[in-house]
Coordinates of C-alpha atoms (C1' of nucleotides) in Angstrom, one line a residue:
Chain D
X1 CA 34.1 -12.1 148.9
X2 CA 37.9 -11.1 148.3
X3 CA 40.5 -12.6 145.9
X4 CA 41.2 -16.0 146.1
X5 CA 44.2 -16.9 147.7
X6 CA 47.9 -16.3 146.3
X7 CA 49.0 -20.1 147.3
X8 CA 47.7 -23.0 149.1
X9 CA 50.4 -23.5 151.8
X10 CA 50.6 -26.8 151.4
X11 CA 53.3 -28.7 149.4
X12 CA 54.6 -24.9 148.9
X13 CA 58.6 -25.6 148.8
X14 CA 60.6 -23.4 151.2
X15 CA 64.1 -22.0 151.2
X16 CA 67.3 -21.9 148.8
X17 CA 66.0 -21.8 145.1
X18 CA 67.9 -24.2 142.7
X19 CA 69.2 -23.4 139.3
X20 CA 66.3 -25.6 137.7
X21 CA 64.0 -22.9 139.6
X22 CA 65.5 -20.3 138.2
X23 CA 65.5 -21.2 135.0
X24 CA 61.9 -21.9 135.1
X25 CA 61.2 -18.7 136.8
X26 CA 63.5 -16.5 134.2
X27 CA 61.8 -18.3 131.1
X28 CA 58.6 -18.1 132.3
X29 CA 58.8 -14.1 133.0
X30 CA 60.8 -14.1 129.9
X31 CA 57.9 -15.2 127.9
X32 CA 55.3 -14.1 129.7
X33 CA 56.5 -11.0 131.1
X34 CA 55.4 -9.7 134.8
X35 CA 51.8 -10.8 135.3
X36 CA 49.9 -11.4 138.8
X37 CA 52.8 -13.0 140.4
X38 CA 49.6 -15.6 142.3
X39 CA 49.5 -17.1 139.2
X40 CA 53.7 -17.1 138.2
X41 CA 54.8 -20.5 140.8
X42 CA 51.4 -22.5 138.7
X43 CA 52.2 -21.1 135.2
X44 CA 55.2 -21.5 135.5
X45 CA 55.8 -25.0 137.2
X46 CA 56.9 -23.8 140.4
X47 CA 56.4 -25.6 143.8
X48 CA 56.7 -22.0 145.3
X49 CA 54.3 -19.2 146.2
X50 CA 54.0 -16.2 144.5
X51 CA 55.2 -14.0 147.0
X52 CA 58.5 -16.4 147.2
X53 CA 58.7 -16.0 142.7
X54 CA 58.6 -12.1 143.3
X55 CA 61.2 -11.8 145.6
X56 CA 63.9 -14.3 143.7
X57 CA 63.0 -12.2 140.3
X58 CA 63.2 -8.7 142.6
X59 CA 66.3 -9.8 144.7
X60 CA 68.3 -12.3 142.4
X61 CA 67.2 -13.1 139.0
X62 CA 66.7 -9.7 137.5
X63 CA 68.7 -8.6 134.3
X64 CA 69.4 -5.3 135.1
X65 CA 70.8 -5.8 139.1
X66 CA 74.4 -5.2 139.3
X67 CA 75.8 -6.8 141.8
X68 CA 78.9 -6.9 143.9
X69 CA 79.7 -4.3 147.2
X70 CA 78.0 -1.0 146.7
X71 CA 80.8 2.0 145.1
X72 CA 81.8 4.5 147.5
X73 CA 79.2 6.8 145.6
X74 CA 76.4 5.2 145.8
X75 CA 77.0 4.5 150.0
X76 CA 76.9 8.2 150.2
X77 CA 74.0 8.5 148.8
X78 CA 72.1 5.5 150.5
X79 CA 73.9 7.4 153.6
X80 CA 72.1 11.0 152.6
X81 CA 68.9 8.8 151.7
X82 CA 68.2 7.0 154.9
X83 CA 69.3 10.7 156.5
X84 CA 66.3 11.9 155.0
X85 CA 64.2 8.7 154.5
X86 CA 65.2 6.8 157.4
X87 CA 64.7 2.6 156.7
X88 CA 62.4 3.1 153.4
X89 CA 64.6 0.8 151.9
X90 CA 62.6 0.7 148.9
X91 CA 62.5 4.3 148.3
X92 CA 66.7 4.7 149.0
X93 CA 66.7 1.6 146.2
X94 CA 64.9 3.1 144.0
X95 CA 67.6 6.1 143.1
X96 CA 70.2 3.4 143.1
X97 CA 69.9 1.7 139.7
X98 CA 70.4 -1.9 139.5
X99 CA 70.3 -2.2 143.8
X100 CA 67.3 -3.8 145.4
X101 CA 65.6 -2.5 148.7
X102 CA 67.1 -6.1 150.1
X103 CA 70.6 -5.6 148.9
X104 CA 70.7 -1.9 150.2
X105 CA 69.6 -3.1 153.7
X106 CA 71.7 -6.2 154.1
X107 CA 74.2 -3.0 153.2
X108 CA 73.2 -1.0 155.6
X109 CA 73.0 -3.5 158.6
X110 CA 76.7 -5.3 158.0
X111 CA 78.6 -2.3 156.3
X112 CA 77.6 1.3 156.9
X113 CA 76.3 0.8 160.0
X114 CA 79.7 -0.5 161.8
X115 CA 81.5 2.0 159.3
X116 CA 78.8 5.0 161.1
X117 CA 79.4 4.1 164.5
X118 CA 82.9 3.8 164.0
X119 CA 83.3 7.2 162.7
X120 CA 81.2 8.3 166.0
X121 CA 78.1 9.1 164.2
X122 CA 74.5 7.5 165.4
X123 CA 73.7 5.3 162.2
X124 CA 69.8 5.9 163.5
X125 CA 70.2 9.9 164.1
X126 CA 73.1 10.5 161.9
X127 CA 74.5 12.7 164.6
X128 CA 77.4 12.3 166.4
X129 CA 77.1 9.7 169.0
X130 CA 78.4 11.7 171.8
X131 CA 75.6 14.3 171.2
X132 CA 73.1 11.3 171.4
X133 CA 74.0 10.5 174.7
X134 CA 72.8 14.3 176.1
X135 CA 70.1 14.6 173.5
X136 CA 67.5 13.3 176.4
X137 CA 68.4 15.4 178.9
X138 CA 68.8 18.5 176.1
X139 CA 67.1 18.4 173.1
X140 CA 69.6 19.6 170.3
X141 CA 68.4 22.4 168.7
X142 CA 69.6 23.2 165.4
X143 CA 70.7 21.1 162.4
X144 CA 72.4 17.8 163.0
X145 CA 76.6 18.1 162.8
X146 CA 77.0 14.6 161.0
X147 CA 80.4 14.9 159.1
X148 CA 78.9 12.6 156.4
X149 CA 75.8 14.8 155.3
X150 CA 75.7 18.1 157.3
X151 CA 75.6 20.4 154.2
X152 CA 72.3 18.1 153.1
X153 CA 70.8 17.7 156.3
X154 CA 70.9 21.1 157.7
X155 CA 67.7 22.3 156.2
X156 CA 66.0 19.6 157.1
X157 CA 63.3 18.2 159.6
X158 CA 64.6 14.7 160.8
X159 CA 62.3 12.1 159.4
X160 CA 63.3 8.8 160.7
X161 CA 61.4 8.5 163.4
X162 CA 58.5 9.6 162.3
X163 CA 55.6 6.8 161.4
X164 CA 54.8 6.8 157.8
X165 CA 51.3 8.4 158.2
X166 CA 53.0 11.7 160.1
X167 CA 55.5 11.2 157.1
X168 CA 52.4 12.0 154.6
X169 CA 51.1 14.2 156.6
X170 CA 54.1 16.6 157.0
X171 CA 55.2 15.9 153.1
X172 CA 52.8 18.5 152.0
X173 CA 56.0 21.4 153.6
X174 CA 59.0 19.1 153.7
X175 CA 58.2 18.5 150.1
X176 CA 57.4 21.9 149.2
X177 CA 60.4 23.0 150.9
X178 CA 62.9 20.8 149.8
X179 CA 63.8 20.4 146.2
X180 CA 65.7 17.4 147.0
X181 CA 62.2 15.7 149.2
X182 CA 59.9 16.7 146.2
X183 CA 62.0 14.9 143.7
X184 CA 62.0 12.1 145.9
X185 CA 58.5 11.8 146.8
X186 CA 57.0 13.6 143.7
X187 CA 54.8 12.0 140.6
X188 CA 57.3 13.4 138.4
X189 CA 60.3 11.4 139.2
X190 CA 61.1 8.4 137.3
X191 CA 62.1 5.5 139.4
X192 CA 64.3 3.4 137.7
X193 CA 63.1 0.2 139.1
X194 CA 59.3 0.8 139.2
X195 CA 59.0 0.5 135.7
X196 CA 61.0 -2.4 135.3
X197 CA 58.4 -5.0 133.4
X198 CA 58.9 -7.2 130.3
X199 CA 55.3 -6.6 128.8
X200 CA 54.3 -9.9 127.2
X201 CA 53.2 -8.3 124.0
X202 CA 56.9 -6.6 123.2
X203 CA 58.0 -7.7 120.5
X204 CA 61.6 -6.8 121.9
X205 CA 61.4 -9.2 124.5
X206 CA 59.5 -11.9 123.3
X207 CA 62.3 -12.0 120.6
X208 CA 65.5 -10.5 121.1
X209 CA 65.8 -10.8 124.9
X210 CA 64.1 -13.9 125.7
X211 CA 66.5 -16.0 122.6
X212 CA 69.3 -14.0 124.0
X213 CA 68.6 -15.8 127.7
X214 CA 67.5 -19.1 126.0
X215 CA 70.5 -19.1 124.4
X216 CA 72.3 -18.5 127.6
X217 CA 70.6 -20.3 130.2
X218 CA 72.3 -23.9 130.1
X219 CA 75.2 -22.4 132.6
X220 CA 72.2 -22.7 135.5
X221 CA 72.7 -26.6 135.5
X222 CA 76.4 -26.2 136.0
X223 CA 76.6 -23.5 138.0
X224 CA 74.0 -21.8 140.3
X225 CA 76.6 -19.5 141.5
X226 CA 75.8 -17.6 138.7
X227 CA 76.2 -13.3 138.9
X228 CA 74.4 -11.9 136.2
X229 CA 76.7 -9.0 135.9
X230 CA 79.4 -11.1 136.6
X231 CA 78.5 -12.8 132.8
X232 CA 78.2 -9.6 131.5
X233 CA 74.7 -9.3 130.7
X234 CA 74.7 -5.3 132.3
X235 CA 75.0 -4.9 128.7
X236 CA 71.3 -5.5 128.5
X237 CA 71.0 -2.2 129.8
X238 CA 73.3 -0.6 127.2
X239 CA 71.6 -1.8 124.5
X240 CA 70.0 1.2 124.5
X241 CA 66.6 -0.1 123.6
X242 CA 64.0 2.0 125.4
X243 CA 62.0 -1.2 126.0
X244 CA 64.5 -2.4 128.6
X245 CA 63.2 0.1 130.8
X246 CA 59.6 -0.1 130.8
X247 CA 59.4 3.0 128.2
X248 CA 58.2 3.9 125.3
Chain S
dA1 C1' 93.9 -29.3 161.0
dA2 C1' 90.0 -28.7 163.9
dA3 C1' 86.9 -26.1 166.5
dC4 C1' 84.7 -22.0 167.3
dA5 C1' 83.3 -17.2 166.2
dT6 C1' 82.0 -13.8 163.1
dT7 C1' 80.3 -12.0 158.8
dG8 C1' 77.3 -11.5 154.9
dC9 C1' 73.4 -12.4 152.3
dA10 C1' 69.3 -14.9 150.5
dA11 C1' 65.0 -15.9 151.9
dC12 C1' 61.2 -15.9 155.0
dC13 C1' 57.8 -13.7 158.2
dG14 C1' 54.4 -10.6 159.4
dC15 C1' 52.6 -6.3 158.8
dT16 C1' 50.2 -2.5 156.2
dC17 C1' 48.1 -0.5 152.3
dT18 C1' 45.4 -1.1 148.3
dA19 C1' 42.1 -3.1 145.3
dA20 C1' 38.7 -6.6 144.0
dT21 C1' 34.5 -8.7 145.1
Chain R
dC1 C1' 30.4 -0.6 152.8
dA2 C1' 32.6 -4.7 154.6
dT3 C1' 35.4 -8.4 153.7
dT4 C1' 39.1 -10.6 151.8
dA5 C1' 43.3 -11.4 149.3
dG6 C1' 47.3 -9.3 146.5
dA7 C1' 51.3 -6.7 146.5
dG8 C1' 54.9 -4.6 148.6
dC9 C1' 57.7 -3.3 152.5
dG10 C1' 60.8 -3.6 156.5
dG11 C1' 62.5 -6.7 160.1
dT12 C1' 64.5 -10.9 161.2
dT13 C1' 66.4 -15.4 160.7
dG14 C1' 69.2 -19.3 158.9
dC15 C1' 73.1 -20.9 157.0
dA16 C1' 77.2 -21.0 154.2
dA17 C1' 81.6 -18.8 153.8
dT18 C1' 85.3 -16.8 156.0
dG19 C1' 88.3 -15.6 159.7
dT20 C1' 90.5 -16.5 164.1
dT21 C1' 92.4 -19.2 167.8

DNA sequence: AAACATTGCAACCGCTCTAAT
DNA sequence: CATTAGAGCGGTTGCAATGTT
């Protein structure tokens, strides 16, 4: 037999969280860091299922998510990304620090897409949408002449449209090849959200951090409009305690 | 000021891959 | 090895906020 099951469905609560949820959520993570997230919504009082707790924390309630439109910067490189990566959201959010796969999609699908196809380039291709229209009848040979990434995507195979398992299959020369593909899809790299856990026995956490949010956490019942940047807890991440990464 | 249209984002759904039994 | 559930991912939806007529 498997696993037993993440949540009965029953009497699971649906939709918008409320600030008591959060809080609940945020102290119970707090204290107990990330465990199996099946057992978060019971442990931690939570009409919700698992899957639901992961993606408030993920989305919403972590420390270290900036919030806010993305800069100007970092669109260019969720641009040169999804180039390259096509709609691996979770790989794109994973060189952004502080952006989640969601927030970079929702991005994508209201902002740089409109701003793509105004600017004449295929936001699917990344090639100029005129060219699209005779790509059927002739192929384009050669490297795509997107104004926004040309000098990053001329060396490269398009990989959007390929299905993950043809991605794996063809990383062994794309990677090889490209610096810029092995860093991406390489061991080595260190992605800044993978790591991103609040191990239950730190003493960091279970001290500093968690008084620091117990201290602050009364603003949920007046307001569950909250921004965490906007409150200025970003400078958890300048604390400069390797611990707030996951390291050390 | 009201009605309607559009936009933006949080949250859900359903799928795949992985791991436990 | 087969079965089952957990975790994670990308696509989609629902709805509140905002803009337009």
């Amino acid at each position: 037999m498997g696993r037993q099951p993440c949540c009965d469905k029953l009497g699971v609560k649906k939709g918008p969280w409320t600030a008591e949820e959060d809080k609940k959520l945020i102290n119970f993570i707090l204290t107990n860091g990330q465990c199996c997230w099946r057992a978060v919504p019971k442990l931690a009082g939570l009409l919700r299922c698992g899957k639901s707790c992961r993606l408030r924390w993920t989305n919403y309630l972590r420390p270290d998510l900036k919030r806010g439109l993305l800069t100007e910067d970092e669109e260019k490189l969720v641009i040169d990304l999804h180039a390259r990566l096509g709609n691996r959201w979770s790989k794109i959010a994973a060189k952004l620090p502080g952006r989640t796969d969601n927030e970079i999609k929702n991005h994508w699908n209201t902002h740089i897409k409109k701003k793509l196809i105004k600017m004449g380039i295929d936001p699917v291709t990344h090639k100029p949408l005129h060219q699209e229209a005779n790509h059927i009848a002739q192929p384009a040979v050669g490297p795509p002449q997107s104004t926004v990434h040309q000098s990053l995507s001329s060396a490269l195979r398009p990989l959007e449209n390929c299905s993950s398992d043809e991605l794996r299959s063809s990383d062994n020369t794309s990677i090889d090849e490209d610096p810029l593909m092995s860093c991406l899809w390489g061991e080595e790299v260190q992605l800044i959200d993978a790591s991103w856990k609040f191990p239950s026995s730190d003493g960091y956490f279970s001290n500093t951090v968690a008084s620091f949010w117990e201290e602050n956490c009364e603003w949920f019942s007046d307001c569950h409009e909250f921004r965490i940047a906007d409150l200025g807890l970003e400078c958890l991440e300048s604390m400069g305690n390797p611990d707030m990464t996951g390291k050390g």
